[in-house]
PDB file of C-alpha atoms in Angstrom:
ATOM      1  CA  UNK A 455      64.980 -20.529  88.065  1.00  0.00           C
ATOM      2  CA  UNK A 456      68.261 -20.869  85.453  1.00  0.00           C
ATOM      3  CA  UNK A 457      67.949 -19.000  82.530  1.00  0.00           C
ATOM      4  CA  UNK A 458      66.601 -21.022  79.472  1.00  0.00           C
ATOM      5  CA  UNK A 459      68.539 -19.815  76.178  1.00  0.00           C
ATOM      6  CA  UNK A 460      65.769 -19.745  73.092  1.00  0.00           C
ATOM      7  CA  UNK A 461      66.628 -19.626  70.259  1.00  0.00           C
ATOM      8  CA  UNK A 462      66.436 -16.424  67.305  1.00  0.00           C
ATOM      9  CA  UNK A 463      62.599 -16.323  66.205  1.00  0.00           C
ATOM     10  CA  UNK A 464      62.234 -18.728  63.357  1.00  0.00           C
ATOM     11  CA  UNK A 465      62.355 -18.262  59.600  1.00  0.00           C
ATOM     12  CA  UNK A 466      59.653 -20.460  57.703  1.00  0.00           C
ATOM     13  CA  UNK A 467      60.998 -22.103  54.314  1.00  0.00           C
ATOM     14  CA  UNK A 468      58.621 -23.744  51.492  1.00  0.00           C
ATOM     15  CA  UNK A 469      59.521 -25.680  48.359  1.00  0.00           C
ATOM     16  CA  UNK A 470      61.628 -23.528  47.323  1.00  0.00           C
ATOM     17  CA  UNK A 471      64.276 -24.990  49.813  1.00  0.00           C
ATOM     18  CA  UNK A 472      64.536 -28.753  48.059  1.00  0.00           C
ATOM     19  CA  UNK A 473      65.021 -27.132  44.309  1.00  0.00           C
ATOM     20  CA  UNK A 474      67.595 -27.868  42.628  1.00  0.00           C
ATOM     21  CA  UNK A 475      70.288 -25.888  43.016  1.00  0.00           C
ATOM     22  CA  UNK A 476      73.827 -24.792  42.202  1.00  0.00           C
ATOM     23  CA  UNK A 477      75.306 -25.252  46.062  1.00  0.00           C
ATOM     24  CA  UNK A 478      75.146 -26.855  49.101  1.00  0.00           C
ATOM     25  CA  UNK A 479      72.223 -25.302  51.615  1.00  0.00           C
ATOM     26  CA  UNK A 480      71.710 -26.249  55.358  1.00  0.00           C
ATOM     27  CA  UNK A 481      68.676 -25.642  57.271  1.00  0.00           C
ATOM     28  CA  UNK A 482      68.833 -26.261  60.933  1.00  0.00           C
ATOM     29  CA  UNK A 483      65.188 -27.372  61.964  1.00  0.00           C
ATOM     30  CA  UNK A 484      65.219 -26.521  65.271  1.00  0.00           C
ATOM     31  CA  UNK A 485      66.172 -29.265  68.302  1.00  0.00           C
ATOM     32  CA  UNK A 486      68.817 -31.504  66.533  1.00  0.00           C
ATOM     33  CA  UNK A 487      67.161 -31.845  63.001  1.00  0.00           C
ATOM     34  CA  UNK A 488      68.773 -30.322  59.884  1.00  0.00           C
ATOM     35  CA  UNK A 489      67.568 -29.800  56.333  1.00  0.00           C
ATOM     36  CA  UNK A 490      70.749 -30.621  53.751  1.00  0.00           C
ATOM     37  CA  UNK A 491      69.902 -29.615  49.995  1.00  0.00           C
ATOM     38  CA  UNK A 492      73.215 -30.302  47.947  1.00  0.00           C
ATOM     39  CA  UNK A 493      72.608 -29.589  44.424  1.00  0.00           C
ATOM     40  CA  UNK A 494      69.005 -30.795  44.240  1.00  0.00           C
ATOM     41  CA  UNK A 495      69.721 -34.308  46.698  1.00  0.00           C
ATOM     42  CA  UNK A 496      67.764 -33.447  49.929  1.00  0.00           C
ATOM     43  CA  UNK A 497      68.174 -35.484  52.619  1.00  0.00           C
ATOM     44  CA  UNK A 498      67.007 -34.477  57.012  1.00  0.00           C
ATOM     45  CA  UNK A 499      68.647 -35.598  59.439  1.00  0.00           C
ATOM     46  CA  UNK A 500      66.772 -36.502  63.093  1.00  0.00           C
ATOM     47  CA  UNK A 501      64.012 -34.131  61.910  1.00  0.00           C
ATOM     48  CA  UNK A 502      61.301 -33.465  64.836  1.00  0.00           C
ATOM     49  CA  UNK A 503      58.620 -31.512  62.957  1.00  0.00           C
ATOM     50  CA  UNK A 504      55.798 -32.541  66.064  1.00  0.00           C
ATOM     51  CA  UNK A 505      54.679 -34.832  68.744  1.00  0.00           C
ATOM     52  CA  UNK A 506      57.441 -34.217  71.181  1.00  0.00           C
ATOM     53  CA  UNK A 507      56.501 -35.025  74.687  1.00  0.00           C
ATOM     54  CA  UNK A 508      57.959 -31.818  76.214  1.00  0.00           C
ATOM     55  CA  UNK A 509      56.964 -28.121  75.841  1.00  0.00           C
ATOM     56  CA  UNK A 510      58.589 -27.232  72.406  1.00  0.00           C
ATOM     57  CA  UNK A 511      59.580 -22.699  72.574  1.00  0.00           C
ATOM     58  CA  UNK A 512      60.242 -22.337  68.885  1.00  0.00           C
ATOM     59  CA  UNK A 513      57.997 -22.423  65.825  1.00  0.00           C
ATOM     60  CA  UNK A 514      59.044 -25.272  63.315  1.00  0.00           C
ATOM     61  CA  UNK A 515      60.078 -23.857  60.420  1.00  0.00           C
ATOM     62  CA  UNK A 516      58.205 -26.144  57.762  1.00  0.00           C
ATOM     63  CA  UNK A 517      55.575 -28.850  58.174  1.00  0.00           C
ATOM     64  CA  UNK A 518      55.889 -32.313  57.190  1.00  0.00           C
ATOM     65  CA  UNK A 519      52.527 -31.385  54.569  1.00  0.00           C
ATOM     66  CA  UNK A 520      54.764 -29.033  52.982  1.00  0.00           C
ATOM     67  CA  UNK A 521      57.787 -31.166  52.328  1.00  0.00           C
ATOM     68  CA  UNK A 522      57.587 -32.058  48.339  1.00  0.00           C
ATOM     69  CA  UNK A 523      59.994 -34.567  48.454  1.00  0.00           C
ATOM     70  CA  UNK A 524      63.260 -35.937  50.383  1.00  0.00           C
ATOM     71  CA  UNK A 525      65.607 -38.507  48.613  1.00  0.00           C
ATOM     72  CA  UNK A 526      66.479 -39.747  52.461  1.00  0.00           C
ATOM     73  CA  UNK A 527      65.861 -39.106  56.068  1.00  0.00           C
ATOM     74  CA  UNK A 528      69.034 -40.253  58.420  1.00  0.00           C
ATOM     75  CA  UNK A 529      68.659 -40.761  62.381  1.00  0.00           C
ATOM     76  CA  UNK A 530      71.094 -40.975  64.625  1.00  0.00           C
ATOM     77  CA  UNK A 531      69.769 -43.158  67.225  1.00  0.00           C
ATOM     78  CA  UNK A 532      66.443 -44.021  68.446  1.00  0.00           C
ATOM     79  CA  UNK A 533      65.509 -41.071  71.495  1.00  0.00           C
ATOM     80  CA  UNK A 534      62.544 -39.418  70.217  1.00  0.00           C
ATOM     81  CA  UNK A 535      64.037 -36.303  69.785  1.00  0.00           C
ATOM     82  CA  UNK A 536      65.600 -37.807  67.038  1.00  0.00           C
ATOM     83  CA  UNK A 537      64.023 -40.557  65.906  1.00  0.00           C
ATOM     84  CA  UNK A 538      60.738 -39.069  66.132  1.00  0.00           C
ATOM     85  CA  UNK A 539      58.409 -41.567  64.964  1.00  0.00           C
ATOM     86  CA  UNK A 540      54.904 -39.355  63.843  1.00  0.00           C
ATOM     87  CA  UNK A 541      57.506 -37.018  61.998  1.00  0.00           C
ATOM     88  CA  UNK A 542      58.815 -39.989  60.397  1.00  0.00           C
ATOM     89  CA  UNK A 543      55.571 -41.135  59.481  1.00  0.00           C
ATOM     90  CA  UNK A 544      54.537 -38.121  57.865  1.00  0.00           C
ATOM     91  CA  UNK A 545      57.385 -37.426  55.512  1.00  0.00           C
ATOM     92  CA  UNK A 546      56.946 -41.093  54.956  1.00  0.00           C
ATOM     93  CA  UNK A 547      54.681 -40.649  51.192  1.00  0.00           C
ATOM     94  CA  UNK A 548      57.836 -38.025  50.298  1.00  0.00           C
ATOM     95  CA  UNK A 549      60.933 -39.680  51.545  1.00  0.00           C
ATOM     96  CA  UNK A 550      62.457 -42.425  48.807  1.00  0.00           C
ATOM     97  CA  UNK A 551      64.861 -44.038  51.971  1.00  0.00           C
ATOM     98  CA  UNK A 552      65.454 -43.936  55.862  1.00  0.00           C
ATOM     99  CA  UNK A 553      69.081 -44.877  57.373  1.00  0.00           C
ATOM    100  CA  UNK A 554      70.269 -44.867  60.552  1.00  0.00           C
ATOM    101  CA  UNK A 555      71.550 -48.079  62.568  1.00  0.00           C
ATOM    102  CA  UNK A 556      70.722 -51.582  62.222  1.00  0.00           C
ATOM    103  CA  UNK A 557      68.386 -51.216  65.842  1.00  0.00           C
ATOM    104  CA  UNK A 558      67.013 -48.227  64.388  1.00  0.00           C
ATOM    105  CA  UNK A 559      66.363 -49.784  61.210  1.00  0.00           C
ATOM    106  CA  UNK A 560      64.331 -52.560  62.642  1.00  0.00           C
ATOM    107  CA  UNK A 561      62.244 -50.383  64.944  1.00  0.00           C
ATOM    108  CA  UNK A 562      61.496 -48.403  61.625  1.00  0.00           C
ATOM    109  CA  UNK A 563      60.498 -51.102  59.784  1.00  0.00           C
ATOM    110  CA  UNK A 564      58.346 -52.256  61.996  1.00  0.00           C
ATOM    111  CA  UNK A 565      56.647 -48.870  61.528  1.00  0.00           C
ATOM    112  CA  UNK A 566      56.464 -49.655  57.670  1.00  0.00           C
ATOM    113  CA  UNK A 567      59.453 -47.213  56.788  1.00  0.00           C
ATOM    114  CA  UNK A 568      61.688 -48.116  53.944  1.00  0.00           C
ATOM    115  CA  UNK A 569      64.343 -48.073  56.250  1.00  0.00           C
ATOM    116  CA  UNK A 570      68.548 -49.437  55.773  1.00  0.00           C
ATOM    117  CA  UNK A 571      70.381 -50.332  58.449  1.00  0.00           C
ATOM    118  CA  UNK A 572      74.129 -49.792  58.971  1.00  0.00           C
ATOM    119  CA  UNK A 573      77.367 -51.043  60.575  1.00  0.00           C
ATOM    120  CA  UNK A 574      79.618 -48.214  62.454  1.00  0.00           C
ATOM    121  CA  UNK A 575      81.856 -47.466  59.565  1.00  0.00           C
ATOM    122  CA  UNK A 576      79.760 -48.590  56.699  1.00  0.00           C
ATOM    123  CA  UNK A 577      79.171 -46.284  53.778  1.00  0.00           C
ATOM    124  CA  UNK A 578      76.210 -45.258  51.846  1.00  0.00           C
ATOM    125  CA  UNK A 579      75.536 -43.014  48.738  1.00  0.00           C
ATOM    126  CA  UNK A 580      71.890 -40.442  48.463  1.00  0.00           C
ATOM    127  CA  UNK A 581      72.358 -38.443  45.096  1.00  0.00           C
ATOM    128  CA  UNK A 582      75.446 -36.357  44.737  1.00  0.00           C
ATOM    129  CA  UNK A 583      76.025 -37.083  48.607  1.00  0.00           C
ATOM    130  CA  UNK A 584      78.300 -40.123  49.999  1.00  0.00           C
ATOM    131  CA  UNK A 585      77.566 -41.223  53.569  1.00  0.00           C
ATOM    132  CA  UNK A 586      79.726 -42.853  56.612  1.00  0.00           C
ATOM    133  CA  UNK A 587      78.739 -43.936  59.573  1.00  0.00           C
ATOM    134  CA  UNK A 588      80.404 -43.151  62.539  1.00  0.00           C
ATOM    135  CA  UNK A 589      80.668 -44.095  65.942  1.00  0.00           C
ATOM    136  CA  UNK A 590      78.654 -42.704  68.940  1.00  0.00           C
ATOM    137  CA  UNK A 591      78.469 -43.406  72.954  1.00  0.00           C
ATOM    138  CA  UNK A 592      74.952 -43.011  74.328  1.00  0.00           C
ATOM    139  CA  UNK A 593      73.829 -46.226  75.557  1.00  0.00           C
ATOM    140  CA  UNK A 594      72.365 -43.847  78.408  1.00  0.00           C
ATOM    141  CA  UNK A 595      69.421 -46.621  79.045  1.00  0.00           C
ATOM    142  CA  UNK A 596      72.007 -48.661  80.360  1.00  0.00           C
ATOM    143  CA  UNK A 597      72.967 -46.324  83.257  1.00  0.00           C
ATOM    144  CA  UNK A 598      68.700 -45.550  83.740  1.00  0.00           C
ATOM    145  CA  UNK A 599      66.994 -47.417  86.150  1.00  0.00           C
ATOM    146  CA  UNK A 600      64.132 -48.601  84.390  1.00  0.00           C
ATOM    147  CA  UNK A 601      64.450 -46.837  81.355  1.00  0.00           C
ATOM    148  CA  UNK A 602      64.439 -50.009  79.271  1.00  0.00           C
ATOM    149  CA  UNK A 603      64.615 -54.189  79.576  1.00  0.00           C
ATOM    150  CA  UNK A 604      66.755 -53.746  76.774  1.00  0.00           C
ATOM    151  CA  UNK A 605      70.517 -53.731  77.275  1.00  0.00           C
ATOM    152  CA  UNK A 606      71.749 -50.645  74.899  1.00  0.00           C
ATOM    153  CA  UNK A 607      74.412 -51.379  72.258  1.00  0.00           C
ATOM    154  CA  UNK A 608      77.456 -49.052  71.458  1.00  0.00           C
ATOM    155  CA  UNK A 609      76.820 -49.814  67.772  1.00  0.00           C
ATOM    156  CA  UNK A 610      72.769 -48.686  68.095  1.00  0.00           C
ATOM    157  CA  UNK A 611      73.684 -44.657  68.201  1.00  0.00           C
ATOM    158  CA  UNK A 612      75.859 -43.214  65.367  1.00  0.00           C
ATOM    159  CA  UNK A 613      76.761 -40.262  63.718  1.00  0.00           C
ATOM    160  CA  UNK A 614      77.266 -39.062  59.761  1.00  0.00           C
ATOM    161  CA  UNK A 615      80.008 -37.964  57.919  1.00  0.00           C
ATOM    162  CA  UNK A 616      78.628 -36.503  54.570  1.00  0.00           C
ATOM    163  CA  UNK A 617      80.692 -35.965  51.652  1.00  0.00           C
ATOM    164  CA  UNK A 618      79.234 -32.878  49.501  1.00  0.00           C
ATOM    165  CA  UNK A 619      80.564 -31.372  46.251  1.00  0.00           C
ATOM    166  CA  UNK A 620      80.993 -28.482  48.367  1.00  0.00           C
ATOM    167  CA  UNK A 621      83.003 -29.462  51.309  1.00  0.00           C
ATOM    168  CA  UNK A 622      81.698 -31.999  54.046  1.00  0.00           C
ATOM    169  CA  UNK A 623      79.399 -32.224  57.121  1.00  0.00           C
ATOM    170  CA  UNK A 624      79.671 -33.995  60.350  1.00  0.00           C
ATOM    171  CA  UNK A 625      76.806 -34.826  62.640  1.00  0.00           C
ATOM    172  CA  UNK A 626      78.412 -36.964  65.254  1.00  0.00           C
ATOM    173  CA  UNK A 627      75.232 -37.436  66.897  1.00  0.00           C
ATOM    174  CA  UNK A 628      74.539 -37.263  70.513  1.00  0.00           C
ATOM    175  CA  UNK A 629      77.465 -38.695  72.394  1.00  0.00           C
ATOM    176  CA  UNK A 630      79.918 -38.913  75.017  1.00  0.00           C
ATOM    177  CA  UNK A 631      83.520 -37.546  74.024  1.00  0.00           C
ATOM    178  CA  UNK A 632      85.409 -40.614  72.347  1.00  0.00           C
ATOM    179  CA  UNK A 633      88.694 -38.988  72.536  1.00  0.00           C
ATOM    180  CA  UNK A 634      90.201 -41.196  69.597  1.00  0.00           C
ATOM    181  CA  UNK A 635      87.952 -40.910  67.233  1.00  0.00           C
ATOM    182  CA  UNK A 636      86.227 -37.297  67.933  1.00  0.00           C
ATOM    183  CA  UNK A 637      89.588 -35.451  68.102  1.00  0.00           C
ATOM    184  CA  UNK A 638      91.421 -37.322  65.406  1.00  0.00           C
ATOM    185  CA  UNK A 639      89.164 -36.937  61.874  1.00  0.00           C
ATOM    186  CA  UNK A 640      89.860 -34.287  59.232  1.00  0.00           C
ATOM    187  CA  UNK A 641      88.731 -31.124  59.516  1.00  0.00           C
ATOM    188  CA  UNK A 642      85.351 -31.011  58.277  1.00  0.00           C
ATOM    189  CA  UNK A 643      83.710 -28.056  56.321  1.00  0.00           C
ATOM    190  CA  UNK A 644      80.716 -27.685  58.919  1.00  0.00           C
ATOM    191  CA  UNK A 645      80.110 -29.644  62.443  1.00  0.00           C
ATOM    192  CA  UNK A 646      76.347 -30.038  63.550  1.00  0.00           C
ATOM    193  CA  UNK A 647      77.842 -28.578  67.169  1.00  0.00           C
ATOM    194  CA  UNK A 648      76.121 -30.028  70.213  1.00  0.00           C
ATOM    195  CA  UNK A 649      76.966 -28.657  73.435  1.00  0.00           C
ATOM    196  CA  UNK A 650      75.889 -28.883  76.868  1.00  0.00           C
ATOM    197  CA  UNK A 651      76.678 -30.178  80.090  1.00  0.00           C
ATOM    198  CA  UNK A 652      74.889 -33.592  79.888  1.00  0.00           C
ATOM    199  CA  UNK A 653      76.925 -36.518  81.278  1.00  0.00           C
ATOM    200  CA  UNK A 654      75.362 -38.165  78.219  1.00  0.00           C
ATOM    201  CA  UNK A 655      76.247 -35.257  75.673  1.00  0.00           C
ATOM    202  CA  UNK A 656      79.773 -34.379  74.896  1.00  0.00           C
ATOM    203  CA  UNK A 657      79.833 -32.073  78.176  1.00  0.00           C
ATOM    204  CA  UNK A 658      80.316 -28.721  77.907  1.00  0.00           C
ATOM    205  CA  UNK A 659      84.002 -29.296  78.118  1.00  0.00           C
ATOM    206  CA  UNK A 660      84.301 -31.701  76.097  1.00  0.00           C
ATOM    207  CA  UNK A 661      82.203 -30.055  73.355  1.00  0.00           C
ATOM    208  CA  UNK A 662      84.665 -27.364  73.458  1.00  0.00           C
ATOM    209  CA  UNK A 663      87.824 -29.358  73.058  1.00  0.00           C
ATOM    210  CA  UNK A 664      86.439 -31.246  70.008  1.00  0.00           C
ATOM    211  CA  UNK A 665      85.866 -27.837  68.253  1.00  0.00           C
ATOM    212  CA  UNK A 666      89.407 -26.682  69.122  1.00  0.00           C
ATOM    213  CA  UNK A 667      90.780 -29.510  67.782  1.00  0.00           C
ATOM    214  CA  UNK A 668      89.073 -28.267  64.164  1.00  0.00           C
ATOM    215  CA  UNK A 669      89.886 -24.472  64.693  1.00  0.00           C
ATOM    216  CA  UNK A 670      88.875 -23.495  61.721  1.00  0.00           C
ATOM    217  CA  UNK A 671      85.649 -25.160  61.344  1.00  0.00           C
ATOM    218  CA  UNK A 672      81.998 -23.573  61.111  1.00  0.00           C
ATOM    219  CA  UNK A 673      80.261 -24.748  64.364  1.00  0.00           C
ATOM    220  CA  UNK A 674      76.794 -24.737  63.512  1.00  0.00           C
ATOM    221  CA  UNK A 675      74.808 -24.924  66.910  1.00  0.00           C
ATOM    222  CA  UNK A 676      72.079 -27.237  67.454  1.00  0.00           C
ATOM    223  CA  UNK A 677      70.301 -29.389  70.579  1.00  0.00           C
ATOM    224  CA  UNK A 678      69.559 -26.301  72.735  1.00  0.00           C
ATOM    225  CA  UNK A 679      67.062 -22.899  72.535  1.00  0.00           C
ATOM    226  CA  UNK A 680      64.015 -25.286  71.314  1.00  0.00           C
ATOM    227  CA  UNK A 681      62.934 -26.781  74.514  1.00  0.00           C
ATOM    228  CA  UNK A 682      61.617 -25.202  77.877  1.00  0.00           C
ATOM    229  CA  UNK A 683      63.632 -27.322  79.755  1.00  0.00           C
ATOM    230  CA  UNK A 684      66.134 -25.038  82.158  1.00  0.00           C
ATOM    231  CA  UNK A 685      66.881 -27.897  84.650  1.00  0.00           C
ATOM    232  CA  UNK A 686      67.239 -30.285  81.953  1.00  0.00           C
ATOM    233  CA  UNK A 687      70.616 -30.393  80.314  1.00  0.00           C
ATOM    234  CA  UNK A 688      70.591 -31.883  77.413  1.00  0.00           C
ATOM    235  CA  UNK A 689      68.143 -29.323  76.172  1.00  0.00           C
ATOM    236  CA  UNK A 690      69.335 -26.256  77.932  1.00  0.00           C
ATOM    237  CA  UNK A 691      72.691 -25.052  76.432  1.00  0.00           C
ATOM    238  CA  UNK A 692      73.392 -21.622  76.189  1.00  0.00           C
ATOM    239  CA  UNK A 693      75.473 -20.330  73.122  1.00  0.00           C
ATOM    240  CA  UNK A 694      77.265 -17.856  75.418  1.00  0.00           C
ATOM    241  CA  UNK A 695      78.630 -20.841  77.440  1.00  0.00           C
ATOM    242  CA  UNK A 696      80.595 -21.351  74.133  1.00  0.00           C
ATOM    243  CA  UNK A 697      82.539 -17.452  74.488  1.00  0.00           C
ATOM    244  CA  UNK A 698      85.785 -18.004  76.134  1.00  0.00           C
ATOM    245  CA  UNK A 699      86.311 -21.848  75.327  1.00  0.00           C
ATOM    246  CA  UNK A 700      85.989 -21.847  71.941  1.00  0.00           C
ATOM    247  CA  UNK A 701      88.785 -20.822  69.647  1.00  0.00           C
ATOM    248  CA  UNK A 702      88.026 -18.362  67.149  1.00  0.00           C
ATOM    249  CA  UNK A 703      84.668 -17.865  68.195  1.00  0.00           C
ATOM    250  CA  UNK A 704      83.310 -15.899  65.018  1.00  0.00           C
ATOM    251  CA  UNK A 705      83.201 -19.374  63.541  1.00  0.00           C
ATOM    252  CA  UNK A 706      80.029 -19.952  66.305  1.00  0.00           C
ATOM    253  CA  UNK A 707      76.535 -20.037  64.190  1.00  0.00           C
ATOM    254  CA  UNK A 708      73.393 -19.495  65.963  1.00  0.00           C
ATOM    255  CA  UNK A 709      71.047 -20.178  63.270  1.00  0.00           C
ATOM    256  CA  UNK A 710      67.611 -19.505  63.428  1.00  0.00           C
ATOM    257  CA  UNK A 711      65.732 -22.643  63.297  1.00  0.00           C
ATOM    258  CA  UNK A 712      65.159 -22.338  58.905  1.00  0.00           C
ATOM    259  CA  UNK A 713      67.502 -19.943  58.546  1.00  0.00           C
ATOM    260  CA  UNK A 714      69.944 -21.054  55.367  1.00  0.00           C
ATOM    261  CA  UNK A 715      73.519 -21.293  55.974  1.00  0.00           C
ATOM    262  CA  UNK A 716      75.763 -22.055  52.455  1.00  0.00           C
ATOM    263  CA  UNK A 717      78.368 -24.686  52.761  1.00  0.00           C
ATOM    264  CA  UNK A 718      81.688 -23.747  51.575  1.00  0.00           C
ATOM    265  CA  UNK A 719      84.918 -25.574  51.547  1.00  0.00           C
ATOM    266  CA  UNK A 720      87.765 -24.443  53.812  1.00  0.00           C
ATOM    267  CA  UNK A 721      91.201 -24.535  52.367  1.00  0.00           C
ATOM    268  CA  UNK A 722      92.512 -26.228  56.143  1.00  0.00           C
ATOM    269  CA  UNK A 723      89.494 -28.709  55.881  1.00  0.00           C
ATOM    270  CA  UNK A 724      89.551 -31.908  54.340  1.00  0.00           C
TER     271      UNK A 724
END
């Protein structure tokens, strides 16, 4: 059987984590979810805190009960390991706004969610933190026999660009390689790094030509070592895939799932 990569054992976080505070604070949650706290404005992106219908290795490392309060929760797209609707639910008394696409929007609000919608390119503001919404390629229903009777837009999966006062953070979402638009944006501060060799996924080669084309950026791993899934590749990357393609690979972060990782602005990113 292949080897399933798991990721470091987990490192549980309380209230302390949304304080207010003096920097800029990730959290990655384990799968593809990630606790931002900039300067008191808290925000998760595609958290998956339970219900997943596949055999989860990892420990989360906080409970939707013990989440005091998020000022937004931003999905990428609407695969449940993303848009995971109990988690949803339950941060739903705590979280003042949900945005993610206009599909995704409407599938939350039929769930009752205080959910906004957005264009590809469209902007948005939580707190101290400015949004924009970029584009994705994962209309991977469309290519699925029978995975839905709907017909999969390119506009209903997205990623985030998020604007700190400490530097910025992209999460470009789970996507095929878009050549002109993943190679071609400044250099951010951090990049939500997901790598594998799903068709579906940025490929493995493809994940590492969009980190060499920010050299100096933080690659903060995420999508693999949470799910016993060996055969399955969109689950099953393996951070020491990464040694040997990636330029300057001390800038590779395998976080434990809570583990706190400070943002900080690079004087080559923009």
């Amino acid at each position: 059987m292949p080897r399933q990569a798991k990721a470091p054992p987990t490192q549980p976080f309380g209230a302390d984590a949304f304080a207010p505070s003096g920097d800029t604070t990730l959290r990655w949650l384990g799968m593809a979810g990630f606790l931002i706290n900039s300067h008191g404005t808290t925000m998760m992106i595609d958290p998956l805190l339970r219900g997943f219908d596949m055999p989860i290795m990892i420990e989360m490392p906080v409970a939707a009960d013990d989440v005091p309060h998020l000022d937004a929760v931003l999905v990428t797209h609407s695969d449940n390991d993303h848009y995971s609707v109990p988690t949803c639910q339950d941060l739903a008394d705590v979280t003042d706004a949900y945005h993610s696409t206009r599909y995704v929007a409407t599938l939350m609000t039929d769930q009752g969610l205080p959910a906004h919608g957005h264009d590809i390119g469209d902007h948005f503001t939580v707190g101290a933190v400015r949004v924009q919404v970029t584009p994705a390629d994962h209309a991977w229903q469309n290519d699925s026999s029978g995975a839905s009777t709907r017909i999969f837009q390119p506009e209903d999966a997205c990623g985030f660009w998020i604007t700190t006062p400490d530097g910025t953070i992209w999460a470009p979402g789970d996507s095929r390689l878009i050549p002109e638009h993943h190679l071609r944006m400044p250099a951010p501060d951090a990049l939500l790094f997901d790598f594998s060799d799903s068709e579906w996924h940025f490929g493995l080669a493809g994940a590492a030509q969009m980190a060499n084309a920010y050299p100096s950026t933080p690659l903060l791993l995420h999508h693999w070592g949470s799910v016993d899934a060996p055969d399955f590749p969109p689950f099953n990357g393996d951070p020491q895939s990464l040694l040997g393609l990636v330029e300057n690979p001390e800038r590779i972060n395998v976080l434990a799932p809570g583990q706190p990782y400070r943002l900080q602005r690079s004087p080559s990113a923009g």
